[in-house]
Amino acid sequence: MAFAVILSVFTLASTAVFLSLGVTQKAAQQNNVSNLNTQDVIGVLYNVVEQQNATRGFAATRNADLLKDYDANGAAADKNLADFAQRTTRPEQRERAARLKTAIEAWRAKNNEIIALARDPATEFQALAMIDEVRLGDIRVVQGEIMEGQRKLVAQRWEQQQSALGQARITLIGGSIVAILAAAAMAWLLSRAIAAPVNAMTRAMDKLAGGDNSVDVPAVGRKDEIGQMANAVLAFKEAAIQKLRVEAEVAEQRTAAELERKVREEEKAREAEQDAVAIGALGEAMGKLAHGDLTHRITAAFAPKAEQLKTDFNAAVATLQDTMKVISGNTTSMRSGAGEISQAADDLSRRTEQQAASLEETAAALDEITATVRKTAEGANHAREVVETARVDAERSAAVVNRATAAMGEIEESSRQIGQIIGVIDEIAFQTNLLALNAGVEAARAGDAGKGFAVVASEVRALAQRSAEAAKEIKALINASTGQVGQGVELVAETGKALQRIAAQVAEINGSVSEIAASAQEQAVGLQQVNTAVNQMDQVTQQNAAMVEESTAASHALANEAVELSRLMGQFSIGQDQGRPIARKAPPAPRVNKPVASRGYSSGAATAAKLEPVGEADTWEEF
Amino acid sequence: METVTSRIPSPGAELISVRIAEQAYAIDIMAVREIRGWSAATPLPHAPPHVLGMMNLRGAILPVIDLGARLGLGPANPTASSVVVVAQIGEAQMGLVVDAVSDILTVTEGLIQPPPEVGSPDSTAYVSGVMTTDTGIVSLLSLDHILPPDIQAAA
C-alpha cells in the first residue's frame, strides 16, 4: 500500500511535467514556422531589388542576359510570397501579403513597359528617362509591416514558452518533495508491522531448541506469514513433548522381558538332561544302522516327549529291514533279467547287422534295376520316334500313291486320245485303200493304157494296207497299254490302301510304344521312389544297428550293475532268509518258445556266463 | 453280155478278191464300176431278205444286195469297215455289200479251175471257177444270177 502511494505521487508529478513539455514543444514548432516566414519575406524584397537592378541595367546596356536574370528573380519573388501566404496563420499577415502582391504587380507593369521601350532603339532614351519614375517605396512599406508583425509574433511565443517551462519546473520540485515524505512514512510503518513479531518468534524458537517445551509461541492466530510461522513452531513443540512420552514406555517394557528370560533358562537346563539320555540311545542305534545292522532296536526308557521318537525309530528300522529284504530278493531277479536282456540284445544286434547287409544288397540291386528300366524307357522313346518317322513316311507314301493314280489316269487319257488318232489314221488308210482299189478298177478298164497306173495304184493300196495294219497294231498295243494302265491303277490303289493300313498299324504301334515308354518312365519313377525308400530303410537300419549296439552295451552294463547291487545288498544284515526273491515267485519261462534265440545262442550264453560272478551260474543254468 | 460274164477270164485279166463271212471270193474287175465305203441303205418295203435297200450313186438309185445272204452264207451285218462294190450286171447296176476288198488278182494260165460238180445247178450258177492261192481257195463268182432274170430285164 505504501508503494502505491509513492507511485501515484510520482505519476501525478510526471503527468504535469509532460503537459508543460508539450506546450514548450508547440511554441518551438511555431517559432520555427515564423522563422521560415521571415526568411521568405526578406527573399521577396531581395528578388524585387534584383529585378529593379536588371531593368535598369537593360535600359542602359540592352544586354539580353539581364532580361533572363529579370525573369528568374521575378519567379523567385513570386514563389517566396506564395509560400509565405500559404504558410502564415494570421489573417492580418495574409491581408498584408495580398497588398504586397498588388504593389509588386503594379511595379512590375512599369518595369515591363521600360523593358519594351528599351528593346526598340528608337524609344531607348524614352526608357532611360522612365527609369527614374519606377520606385520600390510601396513595396518596402508593406514588407516592413509584415516583418514587424512577424517580430511581434515571435516575441509573444517566446513568452508563452518561458511560462510553460517555469510551470514544469515548479511541478517537478513539488512532486519530488511529496514523494520523499510518503516514502519515509511508509518505512516507519513497515518496521513496526514486521520486525517486532519476527524478533519475538526468534526468541521463542531459541528456547524451544534449548529443550524448554513450556515456552509460549507468540502471534498464533495471525493470518499473515508471521501466523504461518507461529503454527509451524507450535507443531515442533508438540512433537518434542510426544517424543519424551514414548521413550518412557520403551524403558518399562525392557524390564519385563528380562524377568521372563530367567524363567525360561531354568526350564531349558532340565530338558537338556533328558535329551542327553535320548541322544545317547539314538546315537548307538544310528551307529548300528550305519554298519548295516537292521536288526537292532532301541530299548532304553525315554522321556515322555521323546518316547514317540523311539517308537518311530524302531518302526522305521523295521520297515527298512522289510524293504531291504524285498530289495535283496528283487535284486536277484533283476540280475537274472538283466542277463536275459543282454542275451536278447546280442541276438538283436547280430540280426540287425544281417538285415542292414541285406538291405544294402537290395539297394544295389534296385539301382541296377532302375538303370535297366531307364534304358528301357530310353529305348521305348527311341522306338516311338522311329515309329513316328515311319508313320510320316507312310502318310507321304499315300500322297505318292495318289499322284501315281493321277498319273495313270493321265496315261489312260493320253491312250484314249492316241486311240482316236489311230482311228482317224485307220479311216484314212481304209479310204486310201478304197481309192487305190477304184484306181485299180479304172486302170483295168483302161486296158493296156492303164498298166502303169495300175502299178501305182497297187503300190498305194499296199501302203494303205500297211498303214491300216500298223494302225491296227498300234490300236492293239494301245488297248493292251490301256489294260495294263488299268491294272496299274488298281495295283496302285491297292498299294495306297495297303499303305493306309500300314499307317493305321504304325499309328497303333506308335500308341503302344508310347504307352510302353510312358510305363517304363513310370516304372523308372516308381523304382526311383522304391530306391529312395530302400535307401532310407538302409539308413534307418544302420541307425537301428548303432542303437542296438548301444543298447547291447547298456544291457551288459546293466547286468554288471545288477551283480554289483547284489554284492552291496549282501552288506546288510537283514535276518535269516537273505537274498530270496519276494516280488517274483517263479523263475522266468525259459526261452525255448522263442525260435529266434536258437541261432547263436551258445555264444550269448557264454557272454552271459562270462559276466556272471562266481557262484551265481546256477541262476543261468535253466537257460 | 451273157458270154462275157459267164466265161472264164483269160490270162492277164484282173479279178477283185473280196471277203464274205471269212470266205474269199473273186469278181471280174471289168464288171466292177466303183468301190465305196459302207453307208446305211434306205430300206425298200417288201423287198426280199437279201435286198438291204437303196443307195444314191451320184443321182442314180441302185439296189443294195447283201451278197452273203444272196449266196446263202447268212445275213451280213454291215459295219464301218464293210465295203459296197458297185457292179455292172447287164444293163443294171447294183451295190454288192461285202465284208472287205482284199486284193486285185491277175489271172494266170491254169489258175482258174472249173468248180466241182455237186449235183446242184445253183452252185455252178453262182460260181464259175475256183482258184487256189496262198491264203486258200478263192471262188470266182458269176454275177449273172445275182438278181432274177426278170428283175435284170426290168432294170
CSV table of C-alpha atoms in Angstrom, one decimal, chain B residues 5-139:
chain,number,residue,atom,x,y,z
B,5,THR,CA,-19.8,-112.8,-167.7
B,6,SER,CA,-20.1,-116.5,-167.8
B,7,ARG,CA,-16.9,-117.3,-169.4
B,8,ILE,CA,-13.7,-117.8,-167.5
B,9,PRO,CA,-11.4,-114.8,-167.8
B,10,SER,CA,-8.4,-115.2,-170.0
B,11,PRO,CA,-4.9,-114.9,-168.6
B,12,GLY,CA,-3.9,-111.4,-168.0
B,13,ALA,CA,-7.3,-110.4,-166.9
B,14,GLU,CA,-7.7,-109.0,-163.4
B,15,LEU,CA,-10.0,-110.1,-160.6
B,16,ILE,CA,-11.0,-108.3,-157.4
B,17,SER,CA,-11.0,-110.6,-154.4
B,18,VAL,CA,-13.5,-109.9,-151.6
B,19,ARG,CA,-14.2,-111.4,-148.3
B,20,ILE,CA,-17.6,-112.6,-147.3
B,21,ALA,CA,-18.1,-114.4,-143.9
B,22,GLU,CA,-14.5,-115.2,-143.7
B,23,GLN,CA,-14.5,-116.7,-147.2
B,24,ALA,CA,-12.6,-115.3,-150.2
B,25,TYR,CA,-14.4,-114.7,-153.5
B,26,ALA,CA,-13.3,-113.1,-156.7
B,27,ILE,CA,-15.2,-110.8,-159.1
B,28,ASP,CA,-14.1,-109.9,-162.6
B,29,ILE,CA,-12.7,-106.4,-162.4
B,30,MET,CA,-14.5,-105.5,-165.7
B,31,ALA,CA,-17.8,-106.0,-164.0
B,32,VAL,CA,-16.9,-103.5,-161.2
B,33,ARG,CA,-17.8,-99.8,-161.7
B,34,GLU,CA,-16.7,-98.5,-158.4
B,35,ILE,CA,-15.8,-99.4,-154.9
B,36,ARG,CA,-17.3,-97.4,-151.9
B,37,GLY,CA,-17.3,-97.5,-148.2
B,38,TRP,CA,-20.5,-98.6,-146.5
B,39,SER,CA,-23.2,-96.1,-145.7
B,40,ALA,CA,-26.6,-97.0,-144.4
B,41,ALA,CA,-29.0,-98.1,-147.2
B,42,THR,CA,-32.6,-96.8,-147.4
B,43,PRO,CA,-34.9,-99.8,-146.8
B,44,LEU,CA,-37.2,-100.9,-149.6
B,45,PRO,CA,-40.7,-102.2,-148.4
B,46,HIS,CA,-41.4,-105.8,-149.1
B,47,ALA,CA,-38.0,-106.4,-150.6
B,48,PRO,CA,-36.5,-109.9,-150.5
B,49,PRO,CA,-34.3,-110.6,-147.4
B,50,HIS,CA,-31.1,-110.3,-149.4
B,51,VAL,CA,-32.0,-106.8,-150.6
B,52,LEU,CA,-30.9,-104.3,-148.0
B,53,GLY,CA,-32.4,-101.3,-149.7
B,54,MET,CA,-31.5,-98.5,-151.9
B,55,MET,CA,-28.4,-96.2,-152.3
B,56,ASN,CA,-27.7,-93.0,-154.1
B,57,LEU,CA,-24.8,-93.0,-156.5
B,58,ARG,CA,-24.4,-89.5,-158.0
B,59,GLY,CA,-28.1,-89.2,-158.5
B,60,ALA,CA,-28.8,-92.8,-159.7
B,61,ILE,CA,-30.8,-95.1,-157.4
B,62,LEU,CA,-29.2,-98.5,-157.0
B,63,PRO,CA,-30.4,-101.6,-155.1
B,64,VAL,CA,-28.1,-102.7,-152.4
B,65,ILE,CA,-27.7,-106.5,-152.2
B,66,ASP,CA,-26.4,-108.5,-149.3
B,67,LEU,CA,-24.1,-110.7,-151.3
B,68,GLY,CA,-23.5,-113.1,-148.4
B,69,ALA,CA,-27.2,-113.6,-147.9
B,70,ARG,CA,-27.7,-114.0,-151.6
B,71,LEU,CA,-25.0,-116.7,-151.8
B,72,GLY,CA,-26.7,-118.5,-148.9
B,73,LEU,CA,-23.9,-117.7,-146.5
B,74,GLY,CA,-26.2,-116.0,-143.9
B,75,PRO,CA,-27.0,-112.3,-143.5
B,76,ALA,CA,-24.2,-109.8,-143.3
B,77,ASN,CA,-24.1,-107.2,-140.6
B,78,PRO,CA,-22.6,-104.3,-142.4
B,79,THR,CA,-20.1,-102.2,-140.3
B,80,ALA,CA,-18.0,-99.1,-141.0
B,81,SER,CA,-15.3,-101.4,-142.5
B,82,SER,CA,-17.8,-103.0,-144.9
B,83,VAL,CA,-17.5,-102.2,-148.5
B,84,VAL,CA,-20.0,-101.7,-151.3
B,85,VAL,CA,-18.8,-102.9,-154.7
B,86,VAL,CA,-20.9,-101.2,-157.4
B,87,ALA,CA,-21.2,-103.8,-160.2
B,88,GLN,CA,-22.5,-103.6,-163.7
B,89,ILE,CA,-24.6,-106.6,-164.4
B,90,GLY,CA,-26.0,-106.5,-167.9
B,91,GLU,CA,-27.7,-103.1,-168.1
B,92,ALA,CA,-28.3,-102.9,-164.4
B,93,GLN,CA,-26.0,-101.5,-161.8
B,94,MET,CA,-26.3,-102.6,-158.2
B,95,GLY,CA,-24.4,-102.3,-154.9
B,96,LEU,CA,-23.0,-105.6,-153.5
B,97,VAL,CA,-22.2,-105.5,-149.8
B,98,VAL,CA,-19.1,-107.5,-148.8
B,99,ASP,CA,-17.1,-107.5,-145.6
B,100,ALA,CA,-13.9,-106.3,-147.3
B,101,VAL,CA,-12.0,-106.0,-150.5
B,102,SER,CA,-8.8,-108.0,-150.1
B,103,ASP,CA,-6.8,-107.8,-153.3
B,104,ILE,CA,-6.6,-107.4,-157.0
B,105,LEU,CA,-5.6,-110.7,-158.6
B,106,THR,CA,-4.1,-111.1,-162.1
B,107,VAL,CA,-5.3,-114.3,-163.9
B,108,THR,CA,-2.5,-116.6,-165.0
B,109,GLU,CA,-2.7,-119.7,-167.2
B,110,GLY,CA,-4.3,-122.6,-165.4
B,111,LEU,CA,-5.1,-120.6,-162.3
B,112,ILE,CA,-8.8,-121.0,-162.6
B,113,GLN,CA,-10.3,-124.4,-162.5
B,114,PRO,CA,-13.9,-125.4,-163.0
B,115,PRO,CA,-15.9,-125.8,-159.8
B,116,PRO,CA,-16.5,-129.3,-158.6
B,117,GLU,CA,-19.8,-131.0,-159.6
B,118,VAL,CA,-22.0,-131.4,-156.6
B,119,GLY,CA,-25.2,-132.1,-158.4
B,120,SER,CA,-26.7,-128.8,-157.8
B,121,PRO,CA,-27.2,-126.4,-160.7
B,122,ASP,CA,-27.5,-123.4,-158.4
B,123,SER,CA,-24.0,-123.9,-157.1
B,124,THR,CA,-22.5,-123.8,-160.5
B,125,ALA,CA,-24.8,-121.0,-161.5
B,126,TYR,CA,-23.2,-118.7,-158.9
B,127,VAL,CA,-19.5,-120.0,-159.0
B,128,SER,CA,-17.9,-120.1,-162.4
B,129,GLY,CA,-14.5,-121.2,-161.3
B,130,VAL,CA,-12.1,-121.9,-158.4
B,131,MET,CA,-8.6,-120.7,-157.8
B,132,THR,CA,-6.0,-121.8,-155.2
B,133,THR,CA,-3.9,-119.0,-153.7
B,134,ASP,CA,-1.5,-118.8,-150.7
B,135,THR,CA,-4.4,-117.8,-148.5
B,136,GLY,CA,-6.7,-120.5,-149.6
B,137,ILE,CA,-9.4,-121.3,-152.1
B,138,VAL,CA,-10.9,-118.4,-153.9
B,139,SER,CA,-14.2,-118.8,-155.6
